[in-house]
Coordinates of C-alpha atoms (C1' of nucleotides) in Angstrom, one line a residue:
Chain E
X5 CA -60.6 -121.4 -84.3
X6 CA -62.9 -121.5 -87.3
X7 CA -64.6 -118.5 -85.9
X8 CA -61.6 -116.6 -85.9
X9 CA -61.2 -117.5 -90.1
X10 CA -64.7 -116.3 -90.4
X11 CA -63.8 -113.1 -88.6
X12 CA -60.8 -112.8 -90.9
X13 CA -63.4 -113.4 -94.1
X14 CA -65.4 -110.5 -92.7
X15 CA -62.2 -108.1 -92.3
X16 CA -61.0 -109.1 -95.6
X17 CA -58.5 -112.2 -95.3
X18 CA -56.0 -111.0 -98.1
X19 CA -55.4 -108.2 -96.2
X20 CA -54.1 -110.1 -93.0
X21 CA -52.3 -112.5 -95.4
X22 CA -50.2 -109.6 -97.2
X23 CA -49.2 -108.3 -93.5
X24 CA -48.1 -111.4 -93.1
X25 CA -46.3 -112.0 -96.1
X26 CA -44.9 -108.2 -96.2
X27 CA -41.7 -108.7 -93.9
X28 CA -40.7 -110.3 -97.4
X29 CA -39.2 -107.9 -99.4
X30 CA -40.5 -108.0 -103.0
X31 CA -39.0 -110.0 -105.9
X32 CA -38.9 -109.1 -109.4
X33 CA -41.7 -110.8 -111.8
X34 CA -38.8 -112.1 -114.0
X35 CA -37.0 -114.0 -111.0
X36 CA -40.0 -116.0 -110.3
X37 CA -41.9 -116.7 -113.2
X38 CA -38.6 -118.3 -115.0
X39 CA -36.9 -121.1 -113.6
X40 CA -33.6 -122.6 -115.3
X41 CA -34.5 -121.7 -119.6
X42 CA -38.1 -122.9 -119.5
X43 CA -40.8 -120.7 -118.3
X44 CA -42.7 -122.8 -116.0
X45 CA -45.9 -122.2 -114.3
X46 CA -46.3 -120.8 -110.9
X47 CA -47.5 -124.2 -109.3
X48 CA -45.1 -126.0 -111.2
X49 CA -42.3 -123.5 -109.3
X50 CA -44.3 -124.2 -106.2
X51 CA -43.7 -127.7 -106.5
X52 CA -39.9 -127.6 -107.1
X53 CA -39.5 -125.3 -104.8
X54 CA -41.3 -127.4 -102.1
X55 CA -39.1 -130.7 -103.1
X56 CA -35.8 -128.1 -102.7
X57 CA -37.0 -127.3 -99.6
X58 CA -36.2 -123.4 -100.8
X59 CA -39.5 -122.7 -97.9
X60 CA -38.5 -118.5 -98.4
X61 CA -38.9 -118.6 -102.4
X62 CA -42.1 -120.5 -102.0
X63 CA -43.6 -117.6 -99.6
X64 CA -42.3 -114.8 -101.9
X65 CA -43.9 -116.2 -104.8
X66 CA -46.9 -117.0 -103.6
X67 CA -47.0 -113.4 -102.2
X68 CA -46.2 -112.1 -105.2
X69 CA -49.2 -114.4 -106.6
X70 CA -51.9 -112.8 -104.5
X71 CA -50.7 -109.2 -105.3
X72 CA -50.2 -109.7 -109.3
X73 CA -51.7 -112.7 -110.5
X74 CA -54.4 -113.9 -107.7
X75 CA -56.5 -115.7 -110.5
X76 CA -53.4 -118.1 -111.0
X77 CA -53.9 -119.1 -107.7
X78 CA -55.9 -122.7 -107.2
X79 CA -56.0 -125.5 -105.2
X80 CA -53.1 -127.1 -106.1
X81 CA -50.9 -124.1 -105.3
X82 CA -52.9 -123.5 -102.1
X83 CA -52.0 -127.0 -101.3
X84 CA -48.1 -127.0 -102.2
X85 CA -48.2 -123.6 -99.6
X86 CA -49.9 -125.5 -97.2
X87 CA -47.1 -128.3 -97.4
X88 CA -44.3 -125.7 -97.4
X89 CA -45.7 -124.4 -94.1
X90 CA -46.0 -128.0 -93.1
X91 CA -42.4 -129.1 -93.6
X92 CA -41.0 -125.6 -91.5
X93 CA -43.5 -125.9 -89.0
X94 CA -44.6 -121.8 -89.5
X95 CA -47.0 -121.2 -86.4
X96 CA -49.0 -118.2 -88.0
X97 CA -48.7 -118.6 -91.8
X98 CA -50.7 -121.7 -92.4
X99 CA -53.7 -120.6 -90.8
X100 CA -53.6 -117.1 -92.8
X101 CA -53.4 -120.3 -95.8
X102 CA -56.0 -121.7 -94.3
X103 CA -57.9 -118.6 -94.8
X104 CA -57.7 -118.3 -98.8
X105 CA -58.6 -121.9 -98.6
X106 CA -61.8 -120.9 -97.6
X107 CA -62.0 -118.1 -99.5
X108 CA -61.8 -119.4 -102.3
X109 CA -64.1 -122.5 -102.0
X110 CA -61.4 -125.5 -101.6
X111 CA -62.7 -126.3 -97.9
X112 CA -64.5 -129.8 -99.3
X113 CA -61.5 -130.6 -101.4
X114 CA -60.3 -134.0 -99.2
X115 CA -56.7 -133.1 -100.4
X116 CA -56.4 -130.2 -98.5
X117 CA -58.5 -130.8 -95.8
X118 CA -55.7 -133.7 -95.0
X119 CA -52.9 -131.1 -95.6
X120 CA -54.4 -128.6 -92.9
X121 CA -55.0 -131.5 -90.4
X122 CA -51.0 -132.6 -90.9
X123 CA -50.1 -128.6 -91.1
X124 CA -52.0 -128.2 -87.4
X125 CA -49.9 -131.1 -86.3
X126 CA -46.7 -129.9 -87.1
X127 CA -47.3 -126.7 -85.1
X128 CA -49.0 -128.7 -81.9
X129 CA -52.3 -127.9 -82.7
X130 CA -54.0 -130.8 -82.5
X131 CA -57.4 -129.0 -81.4
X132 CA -57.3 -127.5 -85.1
X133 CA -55.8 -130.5 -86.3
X134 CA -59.3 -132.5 -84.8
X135 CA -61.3 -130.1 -85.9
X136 CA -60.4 -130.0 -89.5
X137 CA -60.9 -133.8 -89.7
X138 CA -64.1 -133.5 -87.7
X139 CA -65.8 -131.3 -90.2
X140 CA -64.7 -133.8 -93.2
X141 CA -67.8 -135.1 -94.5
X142 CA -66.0 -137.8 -96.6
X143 CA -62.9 -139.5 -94.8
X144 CA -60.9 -142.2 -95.9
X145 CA -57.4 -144.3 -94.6
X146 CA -54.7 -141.4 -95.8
X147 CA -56.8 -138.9 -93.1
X148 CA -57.4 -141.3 -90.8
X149 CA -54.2 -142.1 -90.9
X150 CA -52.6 -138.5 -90.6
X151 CA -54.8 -138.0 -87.4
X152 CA -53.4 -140.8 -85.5
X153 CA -50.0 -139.5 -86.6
X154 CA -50.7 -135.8 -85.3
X155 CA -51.6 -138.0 -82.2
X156 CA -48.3 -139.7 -81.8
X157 CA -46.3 -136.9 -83.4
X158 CA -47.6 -134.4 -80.5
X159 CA -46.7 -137.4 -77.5
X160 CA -50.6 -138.9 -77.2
X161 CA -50.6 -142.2 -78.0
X162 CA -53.4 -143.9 -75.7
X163 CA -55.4 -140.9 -78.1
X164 CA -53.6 -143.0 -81.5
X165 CA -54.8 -146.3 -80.0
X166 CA -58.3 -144.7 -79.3
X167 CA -58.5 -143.1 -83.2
X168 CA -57.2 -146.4 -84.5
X169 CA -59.8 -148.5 -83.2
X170 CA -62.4 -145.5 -84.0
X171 CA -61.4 -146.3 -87.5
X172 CA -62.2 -149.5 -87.6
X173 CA -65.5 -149.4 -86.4
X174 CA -66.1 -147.1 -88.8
X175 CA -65.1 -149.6 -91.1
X176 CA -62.2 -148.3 -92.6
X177 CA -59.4 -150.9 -93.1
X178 CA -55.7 -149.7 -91.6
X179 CA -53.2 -150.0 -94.5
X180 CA -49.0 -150.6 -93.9
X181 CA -49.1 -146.9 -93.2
X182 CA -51.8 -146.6 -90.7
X183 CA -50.2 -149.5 -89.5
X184 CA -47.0 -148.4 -89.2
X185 CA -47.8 -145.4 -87.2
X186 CA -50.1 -147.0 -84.9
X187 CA -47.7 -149.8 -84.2
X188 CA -45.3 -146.3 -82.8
X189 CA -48.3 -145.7 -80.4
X190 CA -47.5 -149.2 -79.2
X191 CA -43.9 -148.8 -78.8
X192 CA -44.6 -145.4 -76.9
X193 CA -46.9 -147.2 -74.5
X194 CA -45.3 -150.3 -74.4
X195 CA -48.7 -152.0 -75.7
X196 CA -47.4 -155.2 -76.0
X197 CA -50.9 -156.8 -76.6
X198 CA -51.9 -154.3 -79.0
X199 CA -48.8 -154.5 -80.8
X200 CA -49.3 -158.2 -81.4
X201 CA -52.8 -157.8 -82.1
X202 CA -51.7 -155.6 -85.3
X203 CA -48.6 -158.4 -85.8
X204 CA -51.4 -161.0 -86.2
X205 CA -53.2 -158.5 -88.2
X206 CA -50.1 -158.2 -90.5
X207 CA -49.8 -162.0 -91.0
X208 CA -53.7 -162.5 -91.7
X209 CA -53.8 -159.9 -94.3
X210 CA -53.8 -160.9 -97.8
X211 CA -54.4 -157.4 -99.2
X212 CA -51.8 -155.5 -96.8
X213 CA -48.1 -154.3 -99.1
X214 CA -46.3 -155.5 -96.3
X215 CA -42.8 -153.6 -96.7
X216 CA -39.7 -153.3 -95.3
X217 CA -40.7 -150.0 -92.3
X218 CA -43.6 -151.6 -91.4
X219 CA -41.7 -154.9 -90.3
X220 CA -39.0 -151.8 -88.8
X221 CA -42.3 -150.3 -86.9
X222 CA -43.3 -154.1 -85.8
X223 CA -39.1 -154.9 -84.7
X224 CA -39.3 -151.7 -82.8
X225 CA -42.8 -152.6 -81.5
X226 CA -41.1 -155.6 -79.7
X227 CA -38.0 -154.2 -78.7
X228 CA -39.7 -151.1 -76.8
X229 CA -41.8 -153.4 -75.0
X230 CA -39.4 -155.7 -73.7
X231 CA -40.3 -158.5 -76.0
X232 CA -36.3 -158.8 -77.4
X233 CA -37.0 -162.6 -77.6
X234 CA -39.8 -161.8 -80.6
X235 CA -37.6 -159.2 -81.4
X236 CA -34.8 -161.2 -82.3
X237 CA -36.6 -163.8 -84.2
X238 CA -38.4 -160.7 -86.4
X239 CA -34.8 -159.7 -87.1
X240 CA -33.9 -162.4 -88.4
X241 CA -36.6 -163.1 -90.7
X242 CA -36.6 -160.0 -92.3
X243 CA -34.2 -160.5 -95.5
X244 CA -33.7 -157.4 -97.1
X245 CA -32.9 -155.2 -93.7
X246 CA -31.7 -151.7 -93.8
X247 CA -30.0 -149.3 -91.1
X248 CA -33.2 -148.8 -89.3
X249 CA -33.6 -153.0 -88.9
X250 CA -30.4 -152.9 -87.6
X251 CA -30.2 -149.8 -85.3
X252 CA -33.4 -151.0 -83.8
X253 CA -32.2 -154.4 -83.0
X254 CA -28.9 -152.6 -81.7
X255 CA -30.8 -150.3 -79.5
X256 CA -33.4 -152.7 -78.8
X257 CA -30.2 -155.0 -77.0
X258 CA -28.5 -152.5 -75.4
X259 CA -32.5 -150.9 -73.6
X260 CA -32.3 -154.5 -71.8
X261 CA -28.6 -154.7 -70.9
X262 CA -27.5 -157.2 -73.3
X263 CA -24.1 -155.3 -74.4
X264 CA -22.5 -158.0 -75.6
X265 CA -25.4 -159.2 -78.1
X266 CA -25.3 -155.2 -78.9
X267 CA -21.6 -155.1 -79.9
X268 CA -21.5 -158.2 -81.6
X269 CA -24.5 -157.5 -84.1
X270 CA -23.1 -153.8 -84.7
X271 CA -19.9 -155.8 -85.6
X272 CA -21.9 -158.1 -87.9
X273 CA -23.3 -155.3 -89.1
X274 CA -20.1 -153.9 -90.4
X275 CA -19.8 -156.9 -92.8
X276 CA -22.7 -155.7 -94.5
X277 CA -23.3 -153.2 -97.1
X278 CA -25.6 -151.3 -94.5
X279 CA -23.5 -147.9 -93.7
X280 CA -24.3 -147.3 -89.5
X281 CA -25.3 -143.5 -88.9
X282 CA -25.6 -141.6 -86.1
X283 CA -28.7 -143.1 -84.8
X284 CA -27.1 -146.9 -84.7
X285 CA -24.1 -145.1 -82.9
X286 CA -26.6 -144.3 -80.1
X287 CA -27.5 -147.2 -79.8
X288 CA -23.9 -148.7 -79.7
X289 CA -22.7 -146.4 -76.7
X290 CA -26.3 -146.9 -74.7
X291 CA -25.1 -150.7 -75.1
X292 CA -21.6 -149.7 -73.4
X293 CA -23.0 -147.4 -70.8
X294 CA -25.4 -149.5 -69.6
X295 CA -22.6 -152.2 -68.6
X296 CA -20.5 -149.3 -68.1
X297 CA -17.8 -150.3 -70.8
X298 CA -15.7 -147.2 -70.4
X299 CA -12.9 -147.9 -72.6
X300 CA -15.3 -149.5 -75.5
X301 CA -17.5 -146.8 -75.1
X302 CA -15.0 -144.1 -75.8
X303 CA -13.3 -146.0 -78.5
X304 CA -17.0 -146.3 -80.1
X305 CA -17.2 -142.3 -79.8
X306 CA -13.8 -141.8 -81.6
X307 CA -14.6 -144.7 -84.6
X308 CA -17.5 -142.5 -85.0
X309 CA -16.3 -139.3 -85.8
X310 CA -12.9 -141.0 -87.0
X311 CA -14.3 -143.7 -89.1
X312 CA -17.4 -143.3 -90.4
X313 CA -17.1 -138.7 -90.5
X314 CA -20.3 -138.4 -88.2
X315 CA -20.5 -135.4 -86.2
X316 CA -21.8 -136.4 -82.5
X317 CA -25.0 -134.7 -81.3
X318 CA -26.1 -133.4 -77.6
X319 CA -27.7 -137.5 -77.2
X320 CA -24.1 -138.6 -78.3
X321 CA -22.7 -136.5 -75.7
X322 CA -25.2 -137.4 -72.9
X323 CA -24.5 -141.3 -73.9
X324 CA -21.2 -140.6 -73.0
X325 CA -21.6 -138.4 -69.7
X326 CA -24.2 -141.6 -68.7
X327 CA -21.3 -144.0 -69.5
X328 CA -18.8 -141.9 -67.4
X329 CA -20.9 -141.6 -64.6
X330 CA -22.1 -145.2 -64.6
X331 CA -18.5 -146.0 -64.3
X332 CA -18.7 -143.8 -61.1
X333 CA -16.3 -141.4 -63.0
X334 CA -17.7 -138.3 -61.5
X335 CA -14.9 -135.5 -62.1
X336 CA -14.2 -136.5 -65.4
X337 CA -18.3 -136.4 -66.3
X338 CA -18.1 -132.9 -65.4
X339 CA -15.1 -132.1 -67.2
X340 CA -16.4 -133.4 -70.5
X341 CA -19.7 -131.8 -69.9
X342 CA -17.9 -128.5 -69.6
X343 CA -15.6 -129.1 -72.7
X344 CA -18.0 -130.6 -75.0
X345 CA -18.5 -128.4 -78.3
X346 CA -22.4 -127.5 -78.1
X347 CA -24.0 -126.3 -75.1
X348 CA -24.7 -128.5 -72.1
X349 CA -28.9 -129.1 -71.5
X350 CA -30.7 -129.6 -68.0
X351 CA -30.9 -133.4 -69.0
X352 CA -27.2 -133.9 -69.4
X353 CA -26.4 -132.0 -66.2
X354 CA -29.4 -134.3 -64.4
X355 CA -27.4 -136.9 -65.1
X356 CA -24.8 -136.1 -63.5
X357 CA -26.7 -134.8 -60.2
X358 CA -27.9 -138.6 -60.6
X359 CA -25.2 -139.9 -60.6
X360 CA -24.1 -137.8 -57.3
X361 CA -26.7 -138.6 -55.6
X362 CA -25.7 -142.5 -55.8
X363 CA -22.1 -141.6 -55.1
X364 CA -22.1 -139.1 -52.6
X365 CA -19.9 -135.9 -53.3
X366 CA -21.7 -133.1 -51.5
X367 CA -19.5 -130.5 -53.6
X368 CA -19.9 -131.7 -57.0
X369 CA -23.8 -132.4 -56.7
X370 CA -24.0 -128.3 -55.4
X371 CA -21.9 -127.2 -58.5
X372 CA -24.6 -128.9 -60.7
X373 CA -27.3 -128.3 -59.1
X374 CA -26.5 -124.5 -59.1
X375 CA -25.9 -124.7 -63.3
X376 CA -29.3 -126.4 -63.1
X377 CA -30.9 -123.8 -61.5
X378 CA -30.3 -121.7 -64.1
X379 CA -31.6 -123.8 -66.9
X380 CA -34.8 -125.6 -65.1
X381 CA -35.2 -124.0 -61.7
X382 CA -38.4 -125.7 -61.0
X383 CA -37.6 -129.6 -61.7
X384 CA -39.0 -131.5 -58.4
X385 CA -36.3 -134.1 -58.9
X386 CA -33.4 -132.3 -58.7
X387 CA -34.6 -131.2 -55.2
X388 CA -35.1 -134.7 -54.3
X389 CA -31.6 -135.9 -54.9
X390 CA -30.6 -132.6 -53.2
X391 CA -32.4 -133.5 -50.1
X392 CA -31.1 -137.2 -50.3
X393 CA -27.9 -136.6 -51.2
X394 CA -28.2 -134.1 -47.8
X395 CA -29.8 -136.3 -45.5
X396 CA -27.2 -139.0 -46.4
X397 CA -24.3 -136.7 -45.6
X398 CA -25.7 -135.8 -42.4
X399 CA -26.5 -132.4 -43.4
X400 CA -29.8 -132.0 -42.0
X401 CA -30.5 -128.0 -42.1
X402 CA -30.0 -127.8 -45.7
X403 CA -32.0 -131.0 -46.4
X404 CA -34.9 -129.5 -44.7
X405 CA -34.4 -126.1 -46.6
X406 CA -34.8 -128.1 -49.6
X407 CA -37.3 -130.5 -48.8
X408 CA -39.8 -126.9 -48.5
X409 CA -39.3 -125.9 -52.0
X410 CA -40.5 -129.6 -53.0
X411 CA -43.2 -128.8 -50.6
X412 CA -44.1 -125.2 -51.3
X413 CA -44.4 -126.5 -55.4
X414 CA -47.9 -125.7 -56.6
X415 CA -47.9 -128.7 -59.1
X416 CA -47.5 -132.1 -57.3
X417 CA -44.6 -134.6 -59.2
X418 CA -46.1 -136.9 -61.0
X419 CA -45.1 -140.7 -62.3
X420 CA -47.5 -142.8 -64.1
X421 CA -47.5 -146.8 -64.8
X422 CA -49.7 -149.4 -67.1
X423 CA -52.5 -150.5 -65.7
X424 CA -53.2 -153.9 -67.2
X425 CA -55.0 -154.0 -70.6
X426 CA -58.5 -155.7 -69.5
X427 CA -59.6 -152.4 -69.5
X428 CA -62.0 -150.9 -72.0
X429 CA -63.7 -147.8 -70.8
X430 CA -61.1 -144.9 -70.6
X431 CA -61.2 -141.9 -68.0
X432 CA -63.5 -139.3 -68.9
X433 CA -61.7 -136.4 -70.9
X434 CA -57.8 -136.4 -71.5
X435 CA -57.0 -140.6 -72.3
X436 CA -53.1 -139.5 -72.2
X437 CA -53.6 -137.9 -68.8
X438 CA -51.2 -139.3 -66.3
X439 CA -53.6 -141.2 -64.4
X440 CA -56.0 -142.5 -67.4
X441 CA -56.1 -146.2 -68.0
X442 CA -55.7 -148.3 -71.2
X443 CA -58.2 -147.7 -73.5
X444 CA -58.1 -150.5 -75.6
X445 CA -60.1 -153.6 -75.5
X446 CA -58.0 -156.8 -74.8
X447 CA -57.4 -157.9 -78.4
X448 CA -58.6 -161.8 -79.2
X449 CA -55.2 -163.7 -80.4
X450 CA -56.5 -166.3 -82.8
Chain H
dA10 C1' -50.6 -132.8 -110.9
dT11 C1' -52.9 -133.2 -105.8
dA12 C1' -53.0 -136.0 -98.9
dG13 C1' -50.2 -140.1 -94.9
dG14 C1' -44.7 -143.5 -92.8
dG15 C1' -40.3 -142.7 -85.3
dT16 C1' -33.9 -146.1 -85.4
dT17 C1' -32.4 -140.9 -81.2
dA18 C1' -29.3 -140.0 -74.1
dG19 C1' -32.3 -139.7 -69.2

DNA sequence: ATAGGGTTAG
């Protein structure tokens, strides 16, 4: 990686960063350097144009930097570019970035050196990501902090836990922030014990700004871990609450089947000043569907778009085929799936080959599992239902014919559990491999 | 002037 940007030193860096900058097509001097009456400087345009989220101005410009005014360039613009890159997620433009940074002498600027390590997140790259903060020689809670996010922002979050205690024995102290994000890791895991651990971290801290998404991160701490009786009382000790509090208490009721303590706090919820949004509307049909609530669920679906102007998303849409297929409502899944407004994804078809496979219909279940085959022709599972839903009907050629291409498979299906948190060593390599234990020490409750 | 914050179907 950093090989590969002293490689590109050697072969002259601006070069490869003009190549990549010249499927831009120019802009005139005057266009950029002016912006509204006042002439403003070109970090100053950088800035705006990063908080208008105007991503293809900021790339021209800086373009147009490197080819006419390369001596304005400095670390602050490097850094805005770097965030720009960041918020789009370009894959090959922030390294070239990367590049001038060194170039030009900003590597041991701590600033950037964050920047890079959350611009390698935000495309996956969390090997560039680690190595960035690895060759920090001065690190503190913000980068810290924005490593364990990489972690749990790119799905590893027994590597979060792992990085968080890291931190402390370095002796760095988590603030709300660190806090925050760590307590996701929790939630992801279902870390109960960890989760409290940083709860009675929270409460012993004298220092900590304790504010209103951290007690959000610690409500849906509890919630995801199946602790709705901590939940609940966390709800309603938090005064000020906004949509998130209440979404996640919404959601957090309707995970363990308790519709009607759903509905009725979304309904309390309406007497507030708190607007719901799409997200607490999730939550609401999730509630419905998993008590299968046909009729409230649909009604829910039409307030939505009816009463509150939301536009439903694919997860909207799968809430719904889930609630019609809970019901057992088979037929009428499929024709919704097949008249819904976006396009259909293997997850919402699965759900409906689920739901076959507890219901029988031969027919039906081969319809899907054909469309299915064209989006993810390799998923074990579906051949698994397949092969039940065979064997139940009797069928027994077909069932073996698909019981082979579960066998013939090169990678084995896979499922993975919690084992128990007494646990402190963790499995050499990958801690976020399937079969890896815990790797946190038992925390000490005082 | 400058870096960090998961409420989202199955």
């Amino acid at each position: 990686m950093f090989f590969s940007i002293m490689g590109f030193l050697k072969s002259s860096s601006l070069i490869k960063i003009q190549n990549i900058l010249a499927k831009f097509p120019l802009t005139k001097p005057s266009q950029i350097h002016s912006h509204g009456r006042t002439k403003l400087r070109p970090n100053e345009v950088l800035k705006e144009y990063l908080k208008t989220n105007a991503t293809a101005k900021a790339l021209f410009l800086f373009r147009d930097l490197i080819r006419k005014s390369i001596s304005s360039i400095d670390s602050f613009s490097l850094l805005y570019i770097t965030k720009v890159c960041t918020r789009k997620s370009l894959p090959h433009e922030g390294r070239q970035f990367h590049t001038l940074v060194v170039k030009f002498g900003y590597e041991p600027i701590i600033f950037i050196q964050t920047s890079l390590v959350s611009y390698y997140s935000s495309v996956a790259n969390l090997a560039d990501a680690r190595q960035v903060f690895d060759e920090m020689l001065t690190k503190n809670v913000v980068c810290w902090t924005v490593l364990i996010s990489a972690y749990v922002d790119n799905q590893k979050p027994n590597s979060a836990l792992k990085l968080f205690r890291e931190m402390q024995m370095d002796n760095l102290e988590p603030d709300q922030i660190t806090l925050t994000v760590t307590l996701s890791a929790c939630a992801d895991l279902g870390a109960l014990d960890m989760g409290k651990w940083i709860h009675n971290y929270i409460r012993r801290s004298k220092k900590l700004d304790k504010d209103l998404s951290l007690y959000n991160a610690l409500l849906n701490m509890y919630t995801k871990c199946g602790d709705i009786e901590t939940a609940k009382i966390l709800f309603v000790s938090i005064e000020k609450k906004d949509v998130k509090t209440w979404t996640s208490m919404i959601t957090g009721y309707a995970i363990h089947g308790q519709a009607t303590e759903a509905l009725s706090l979304f309904r309390a919820m309406t007497q507030t000043k708190i607007i719901p949004n799409d997200v607490t509307f999730i939550g609401v049909l999730m509630a419905c569907s998993h008590v299968a609530m046909v009729d409230d669920g649909k009604r829910y679906f039409k307030k939505m778009t009816e009463d509150y102007g939301l536009k439903p998303r694919i997860s909207h849409f799968g809430c719904m085929v889930d609630l019609l297929c809970r019901a057992g409502l088979l037929q009428e899944a499929k024709d919704f799936i097949l008249q819904m407004p976006v396009k259909p994804n293997a997850v919402l078809w699965r759900t409906l080959l689920g739901a076959c496979g507890n219901s029988g219909g031969v027919d039906l279940a081969e319809d899907v599992r054909g469309r299915l085959f064209e989006l993810e022709e390799n998923w074990a599972g579906d051949d698994v239902i397949m092969g039940n839903i065979y064997g139940s009907s009797g069928i027994w050629d077909k069932k073996e014919i698909t019981r082979n291409r579960i066998n013939e498979r090169r990678v084995p299906g896979c499922s993975w559990i919690e084992v128990g948190s007494e646990i402190n060593e963790f499995v050499a390599g990958d801690c976020d491999h399937p079969f890896a234990c815990k790797i946190y020490e038992k925390p000490k409750i005082e």
